[in-house]
mmCIF file of C-alpha atoms and ligand atoms in Angstrom:
data_model
loop_
_atom_site.group_PDB
_atom_site.id
_atom_site.type_symbol
_atom_site.label_atom_id
_atom_site.label_comp_id
_atom_site.label_asym_id
_atom_site.label_seq_id
_atom_site.Cartn_x
_atom_site.Cartn_y
_atom_site.Cartn_z
ATOM 1 C CA MET A 1 0.000 0.000 0.000
ATOM 2 C CA GLN A 2 1.136 3.566 -0.666
ATOM 3 C CA ARG A 3 1.050 5.680 2.464
ATOM 4 C CA LYS A 4 1.604 9.394 2.473
ATOM 5 C CA LEU A 5 2.290 10.688 5.956
ATOM 6 C CA ASN A 6 3.294 14.105 7.196
ATOM 7 C CA LEU A 7 6.642 14.671 8.856
ATOM 8 C CA PRO A 8 6.655 16.789 12.044
ATOM 9 C CA ASN A 9 7.538 19.881 9.963
ATOM 10 C CA ASP A 10 4.408 19.145 7.904
ATOM 11 C CA LYS A 11 6.365 18.053 4.861
ATOM 12 C CA PRO A 12 4.514 15.179 3.135
ATOM 13 C CA TYR A 13 6.417 11.900 3.277
ATOM 14 C CA SER A 14 6.119 8.644 1.318
ATOM 15 C CA GLU A 15 7.633 5.551 2.899
ATOM 16 C CA ALA A 16 7.206 3.687 -0.422
ATOM 17 C CA CYS A 17 9.512 6.229 -2.065
ATOM 18 C CA GLU A 18 12.213 5.580 0.505
ATOM 19 C CA GLN A 19 11.926 1.831 -0.071
ATOM 20 C CA ASN A 20 11.823 1.779 -3.858
ATOM 21 C CA ARG A 21 14.250 4.614 -4.680
ATOM 22 C CA GLU A 22 17.417 2.488 -4.551
ATOM 23 C CA PRO A 23 16.163 -0.379 -6.762
ATOM 24 C CA ILE A 24 14.746 2.184 -9.207
ATOM 25 C CA LEU A 25 18.026 4.114 -9.209
ATOM 26 C CA ASN A 26 19.951 0.937 -10.077
ATOM 27 C CA VAL A 27 17.844 0.533 -13.230
ATOM 28 C CA ILE A 28 17.563 4.155 -14.339
ATOM 29 C CA LYS A 29 21.152 5.248 -13.658
ATOM 30 C CA PRO A 30 22.591 3.600 -16.781
ATOM 31 C CA LEU A 31 19.520 4.574 -18.810
ATOM 32 C CA LEU A 32 19.879 8.241 -17.895
ATOM 33 C CA ALA A 33 23.681 8.359 -17.972
ATOM 34 C CA HIS A 34 23.731 10.343 -21.210
ATOM 35 C CA CYS A 35 20.581 12.363 -20.506
ATOM 36 C CA THR A 36 20.474 15.944 -19.301
ATOM 37 C CA THR A 37 16.781 16.721 -18.853
ATOM 38 C CA VAL A 38 13.998 14.667 -17.268
ATOM 39 C CA PHE A 39 10.289 15.437 -17.076
ATOM 40 C CA GLU A 40 8.473 13.655 -14.245
ATOM 41 C CA ILE A 41 4.723 12.995 -14.302
ATOM 42 C CA GLY A 42 2.997 12.558 -10.920
ATOM 43 C CA SER A 43 5.921 13.654 -8.728
ATOM 44 C CA GLY A 44 3.902 13.020 -5.536
ATOM 45 C CA THR A 45 5.908 14.352 -2.601
ATOM 46 C CA GLY A 46 8.971 15.177 -4.723
ATOM 47 C CA GLN A 47 11.159 12.688 -2.844
ATOM 48 C CA HIS A 48 12.168 10.798 -6.001
ATOM 49 C CA ALA A 49 13.137 14.041 -7.718
ATOM 50 C CA VAL A 50 15.282 15.075 -4.762
ATOM 51 C CA TYR A 51 17.007 11.691 -4.421
ATOM 52 C CA PHE A 52 17.570 10.981 -8.107
ATOM 53 C CA THR A 53 19.072 14.413 -8.797
ATOM 54 C CA GLU A 54 21.322 14.017 -5.752
ATOM 55 C CA GLN A 55 22.530 10.659 -7.134
ATOM 56 C CA MET A 56 22.641 11.869 -10.770
ATOM 57 C CA PRO A 57 23.716 15.508 -10.482
ATOM 58 C CA HIS A 58 24.146 15.806 -14.261
ATOM 59 C CA LEU A 59 20.325 15.775 -14.597
ATOM 60 C CA VAL A 60 17.942 18.725 -14.566
ATOM 61 C CA TRP A 61 14.660 17.316 -13.247
ATOM 62 C CA GLN A 62 11.332 18.982 -14.024
ATOM 63 C CA THR A 63 8.635 17.898 -11.557
ATOM 64 C CA SER A 64 4.908 17.986 -12.298
ATOM 65 C CA ASP A 65 1.675 16.869 -10.683
ATOM 66 C CA CYS A 66 -1.911 17.871 -10.038
ATOM 67 C CA PRO A 67 -1.982 21.208 -8.162
ATOM 68 C CA ALA A 68 -3.001 19.630 -4.819
ATOM 69 C CA ASN A 69 0.509 18.166 -4.503
ATOM 70 C CA HIS A 70 2.472 21.257 -5.460
ATOM 71 C CA ALA A 71 2.886 22.697 -1.957
ATOM 72 C CA GLY A 72 4.494 19.489 -0.674
ATOM 73 C CA ILE A 73 6.783 19.144 -3.715
ATOM 74 C CA ARG A 74 7.848 22.763 -3.254
ATOM 75 C CA GLN A 75 8.762 22.055 0.386
ATOM 76 C CA TRP A 76 11.010 19.113 -0.577
ATOM 77 C CA LEU A 77 12.630 20.963 -3.483
ATOM 78 C CA THR A 78 13.147 24.190 -1.561
ATOM 79 C CA GLU A 79 14.732 22.321 1.324
ATOM 80 C CA ALA A 80 17.056 20.488 -1.099
ATOM 81 C CA GLY A 81 17.996 23.895 -2.517
ATOM 82 C CA ARG A 82 19.538 22.660 -5.763
ATOM 83 C CA ASP A 83 19.167 24.372 -9.093
ATOM 84 C CA ASN A 84 18.818 21.091 -11.026
ATOM 85 C CA LEU A 85 15.402 20.605 -9.353
ATOM 86 C CA LEU A 86 12.618 22.531 -11.076
ATOM 87 C CA LEU A 87 9.428 23.529 -9.219
ATOM 88 C CA PRO A 88 6.306 21.592 -10.276
ATOM 89 C CA LEU A 89 4.354 22.294 -13.437
ATOM 90 C CA SER A 90 0.610 21.617 -13.419
ATOM 91 C CA LEU A 91 -0.094 18.428 -15.306
ATOM 92 C CA CYS A 92 -3.239 16.628 -14.219
ATOM 93 C CA LEU A 93 -4.044 14.198 -17.003
ATOM 94 C CA PRO A 94 -5.987 14.194 -19.229
ATOM 95 C CA ASP A 95 -6.236 17.967 -18.595
ATOM 96 C CA ASN A 96 -3.494 20.591 -18.949
ATOM 97 C CA ALA A 97 -1.252 20.964 -21.948
ATOM 98 C CA PRO A 98 2.228 19.460 -21.610
ATOM 99 C CA PRO A 99 5.108 21.946 -21.453
ATOM 100 C CA ASP A 100 6.495 23.314 -24.710
ATOM 101 C CA ALA A 101 9.994 22.210 -23.726
ATOM 102 C CA THR A 102 11.516 18.904 -24.824
ATOM 103 C CA TYR A 103 13.333 16.405 -22.598
ATOM 104 C CA ASP A 104 15.702 13.458 -22.889
ATOM 105 C CA ALA A 105 13.534 11.307 -20.620
ATOM 106 C CA VAL A 106 10.079 11.142 -19.056
ATOM 107 C CA PHE A 107 9.768 9.359 -15.692
ATOM 108 C CA SER A 108 6.616 8.333 -13.838
ATOM 109 C CA ALA A 109 6.428 6.119 -10.748
ATOM 110 C CA ASN A 110 3.354 4.566 -9.200
ATOM 111 C CA ALA A 111 1.030 6.948 -11.013
ATOM 112 C CA LEU A 112 -0.645 4.924 -13.792
ATOM 113 C CA HIS A 113 -2.610 2.719 -11.387
ATOM 114 C CA ILE A 114 -3.921 5.820 -9.589
ATOM 115 C CA MET A 115 -5.297 7.188 -12.868
ATOM 116 C CA GLY A 116 -8.426 6.263 -14.774
ATOM 117 C CA ASP A 117 -8.059 4.992 -18.337
ATOM 118 C CA ALA A 118 -8.534 8.421 -19.961
ATOM 119 C CA ALA A 119 -5.723 9.922 -17.884
ATOM 120 C CA ALA A 120 -3.431 6.900 -18.270
ATOM 121 C CA ALA A 121 -3.963 6.837 -22.043
ATOM 122 C CA GLN A 122 -3.081 10.528 -22.252
ATOM 123 C CA LEU A 123 0.285 10.004 -20.537
ATOM 124 C CA PHE A 124 1.635 8.421 -23.745
ATOM 125 C CA PRO A 125 0.918 11.240 -26.253
ATOM 126 C CA VAL A 126 2.158 13.703 -23.635
ATOM 127 C CA ALA A 127 5.401 11.733 -23.280
ATOM 128 C CA ALA A 128 5.774 11.407 -27.057
ATOM 129 C CA LYS A 129 5.246 15.156 -27.474
ATOM 130 C CA VAL A 130 7.835 16.233 -24.909
ATOM 131 C CA LEU A 131 10.455 13.560 -25.640
ATOM 132 C CA LYS A 132 13.335 14.330 -27.944
ATOM 133 C CA LYS A 133 13.958 11.856 -30.737
ATOM 134 C CA GLY A 134 15.601 8.815 -29.134
ATOM 135 C CA GLY A 135 14.373 9.855 -25.650
ATOM 136 C CA VAL A 136 12.999 7.317 -23.195
ATOM 137 C CA LEU A 137 9.753 6.981 -21.251
ATOM 138 C CA VAL A 138 10.404 5.128 -17.972
ATOM 139 C CA VAL A 139 7.421 3.924 -15.972
ATOM 140 C CA TYR A 140 7.577 2.154 -12.604
ATOM 141 C CA GLY A 141 4.757 0.328 -10.846
ATOM 142 C CA PRO A 142 2.626 -2.823 -10.776
ATOM 143 C CA PHE A 143 1.247 -4.074 -14.095
ATOM 144 C CA ASN A 144 -0.920 -6.986 -15.219
ATOM 145 C CA TYR A 145 -0.001 -9.241 -18.125
ATOM 146 C CA GLN A 146 -2.728 -10.618 -20.431
ATOM 147 C CA GLY A 147 -5.249 -9.613 -17.785
ATOM 148 C CA HIS A 148 -3.570 -11.550 -14.994
ATOM 149 C CA TYR A 149 -2.142 -10.249 -11.737
ATOM 150 C CA THR A 150 1.493 -11.129 -11.170
ATOM 151 C CA SER A 151 0.875 -11.824 -7.461
ATOM 152 C CA ASP A 152 -1.874 -12.200 -4.876
ATOM 153 C CA SER A 153 -0.688 -9.004 -3.204
ATOM 154 C CA ASN A 154 -1.169 -7.069 -6.460
ATOM 155 C CA ALA A 155 -4.724 -8.472 -6.709
ATOM 156 C CA LEU A 156 -5.431 -7.252 -3.167
ATOM 157 C CA PHE A 157 -3.859 -3.879 -3.933
ATOM 158 C CA ASP A 158 -6.034 -3.538 -7.062
ATOM 159 C CA ALA A 159 -9.181 -4.304 -5.046
ATOM 160 C CA TYR A 160 -8.141 -1.646 -2.515
ATOM 161 C CA LEU A 161 -7.564 0.902 -5.307
ATOM 162 C CA LYS A 162 -10.903 0.180 -7.022
ATOM 163 C CA ASN A 163 -12.767 0.365 -3.728
ATOM 164 C CA ARG A 164 -11.287 3.837 -3.215
ATOM 165 C CA ASP A 165 -11.806 4.954 -6.827
ATOM 166 C CA PRO A 166 -13.574 2.597 -9.266
ATOM 167 C CA HIS A 167 -11.821 4.283 -12.238
ATOM 168 C CA SER A 168 -8.344 3.548 -10.893
ATOM 169 C CA GLY A 169 -6.527 0.227 -10.834
ATOM 170 C CA ILE A 170 -3.547 -1.746 -12.120
ATOM 171 C CA LYS A 171 -3.243 -1.397 -15.874
ATOM 172 C CA ASN A 172 -2.609 -4.147 -18.388
ATOM 173 C CA PHE A 173 0.834 -4.104 -19.958
ATOM 174 C CA GLU A 174 -0.681 -4.886 -23.390
ATOM 175 C CA THR A 175 -3.025 -1.875 -23.175
ATOM 176 C CA LEU A 176 -0.175 0.448 -22.184
ATOM 177 C CA ASN A 177 2.070 -0.908 -24.907
ATOM 178 C CA GLY A 178 -0.707 -0.399 -27.487
ATOM 179 C CA TRP A 179 -1.086 3.237 -26.402
ATOM 180 C CA ALA A 180 2.701 3.652 -26.557
ATOM 181 C CA GLU A 181 3.059 2.110 -30.021
ATOM 182 C CA GLY A 182 0.199 4.301 -31.245
ATOM 183 C CA VAL A 183 2.304 7.413 -30.608
ATOM 184 C CA GLY A 184 5.643 6.086 -31.882
ATOM 185 C CA LEU A 185 7.096 4.726 -28.643
ATOM 186 C CA ALA A 186 8.774 1.317 -28.956
ATOM 187 C CA LEU A 187 9.230 -0.952 -25.943
ATOM 188 C CA VAL A 188 12.925 -1.487 -25.210
ATOM 189 C CA ASP A 189 12.850 -3.044 -21.736
ATOM 190 C CA ASP A 190 10.606 -4.624 -19.113
ATOM 191 C CA VAL A 191 12.501 -5.102 -15.853
ATOM 192 C CA GLU A 192 11.368 -7.148 -12.871
ATOM 193 C CA MET A 193 11.495 -5.105 -9.651
ATOM 194 C CA PRO A 194 11.044 -5.975 -5.954
ATOM 195 C CA VAL A 195 7.585 -6.556 -4.489
ATOM 196 C CA ASN A 196 5.944 -7.415 -7.814
ATOM 197 C CA ASN A 197 6.626 -4.129 -9.542
ATOM 198 C CA ARG A 198 8.177 -3.573 -12.981
ATOM 199 C CA ILE A 199 10.014 -0.866 -14.864
ATOM 200 C CA LEU A 200 8.830 -0.438 -18.452
ATOM 201 C CA VAL A 201 10.974 1.523 -20.889
ATOM 202 C CA TRP A 202 9.872 2.851 -24.282
ATOM 203 C CA ARG A 203 12.021 4.789 -26.724
ATOM 204 C CA ARG A 204 10.744 7.493 -29.068
ATOM 205 C CA ASP A 205 11.525 6.768 -32.719
HETATM 206 C C1 SAM B 301 0.935 6.951 -5.525
HETATM 207 S S1 SAM B 301 1.411 8.552 -5.923
HETATM 208 C C2 SAM B 301 3.060 8.329 -6.498
HETATM 209 C C3 SAM B 301 3.846 9.561 -6.356
HETATM 210 C C4 SAM B 301 5.328 9.432 -6.708
HETATM 211 N N1 SAM B 301 5.539 9.291 -8.118
HETATM 212 C C5 SAM B 301 5.951 8.286 -5.975
HETATM 213 O O1 SAM B 301 6.330 7.308 -6.590
HETATM 214 O O2 SAM B 301 6.009 8.384 -4.750
HETATM 215 C C6 SAM B 301 0.527 8.849 -7.431
HETATM 216 C C7 SAM B 301 0.794 10.214 -8.023
HETATM 217 O O3 SAM B 301 0.110 10.326 -9.268
HETATM 218 C C8 SAM B 301 -0.488 11.584 -9.320
HETATM 219 N N2 SAM B 301 -1.633 11.530 -10.204
HETATM 220 C C9 SAM B 301 -2.800 10.893 -9.987
HETATM 221 N N3 SAM B 301 -3.654 11.110 -10.994
HETATM 222 C C10 SAM B 301 -2.994 11.925 -11.860
HETATM 223 C C11 SAM B 301 -3.348 12.510 -13.088
HETATM 224 N N4 SAM B 301 -4.565 12.324 -13.602
HETATM 225 N N5 SAM B 301 -2.440 13.270 -13.723
HETATM 226 C C12 SAM B 301 -1.204 13.453 -13.194
HETATM 227 N N6 SAM B 301 -0.815 12.939 -12.025
HETATM 228 C C13 SAM B 301 -1.710 12.184 -11.371
HETATM 229 C C14 SAM B 301 -0.910 11.873 -7.893
HETATM 230 O O4 SAM B 301 -1.185 13.231 -7.683
HETATM 231 C C15 SAM B 301 0.286 11.346 -7.144
HETATM 232 O O5 SAM B 301 1.282 12.303 -7.023
#
C-alpha cells in the first residue's frame, strides 16, 4: 500500500519512495547516464526528484503533478535547494497541456494505477510530445499481463484501489504498450522489480 504521511515539519512523506528509490536508481542510472533533462509525471511528494538528482547531479529534473501536490513538492525541493530541481508544473491528465519544452527522458512512478483509463492513455501522447527523438519513457509500478495479476498481493492492492476509486486500478501491460506504439514509442525493456513491480521503458523513434 502507498502511504503518504506528514513529517513533524508538515512536509509530506512517502515511505514507499524511501523503499523503492534504490532499486529504481539501479535501473535508471545507466539509462539516464547520457541524458540531461527529465520530465516527471505525478511527482507526488517530490522525494524521487530530490534523491535521483542528488545521485545523478548531471540531470535537470522537471517535476509535475496535479496542483493539490504542489505545496508538498515545493517544500522538498526548496529544502534540497539545488538548481537542477525545477518547481512543479501543473499536469493533471488528461487535462493541462504538456510543457512546450523537450526532454531526454520522461519518468513516472506509481502513477498509472492511480489514474483512470482516460488519464493513463493521455500520458503516452504527452510523453511522445515532450520527448526528444531517441528519448525514453520510464514507468515504474505494478502491471498486469494478459489480464492476470502477477501476485496475490497485487490483486489485493487492485481491489483496494478500485474500492477507493472505481476508475483507478492496475493497468494491463498490453493496453499500455498499445497506447505507446500508437504514438511512436517502442518498448525497449521490461525489468522485474522488488515486491511485484516492474520498470517499463519505451524509446521514441
Ligand atoms: C501513488 S502517488 C506516487 C507519487 C510518486 N511518483 C511516488 O512514486 O512516490 C501517485 C501520483 O500520481 C499523481 N496523479 C494521480 N492522478 C494523476 C493525473 N490524472 N495526472 C497526473 N498525475 C496524477 C498523484 O497526484 C500522485 O502524485
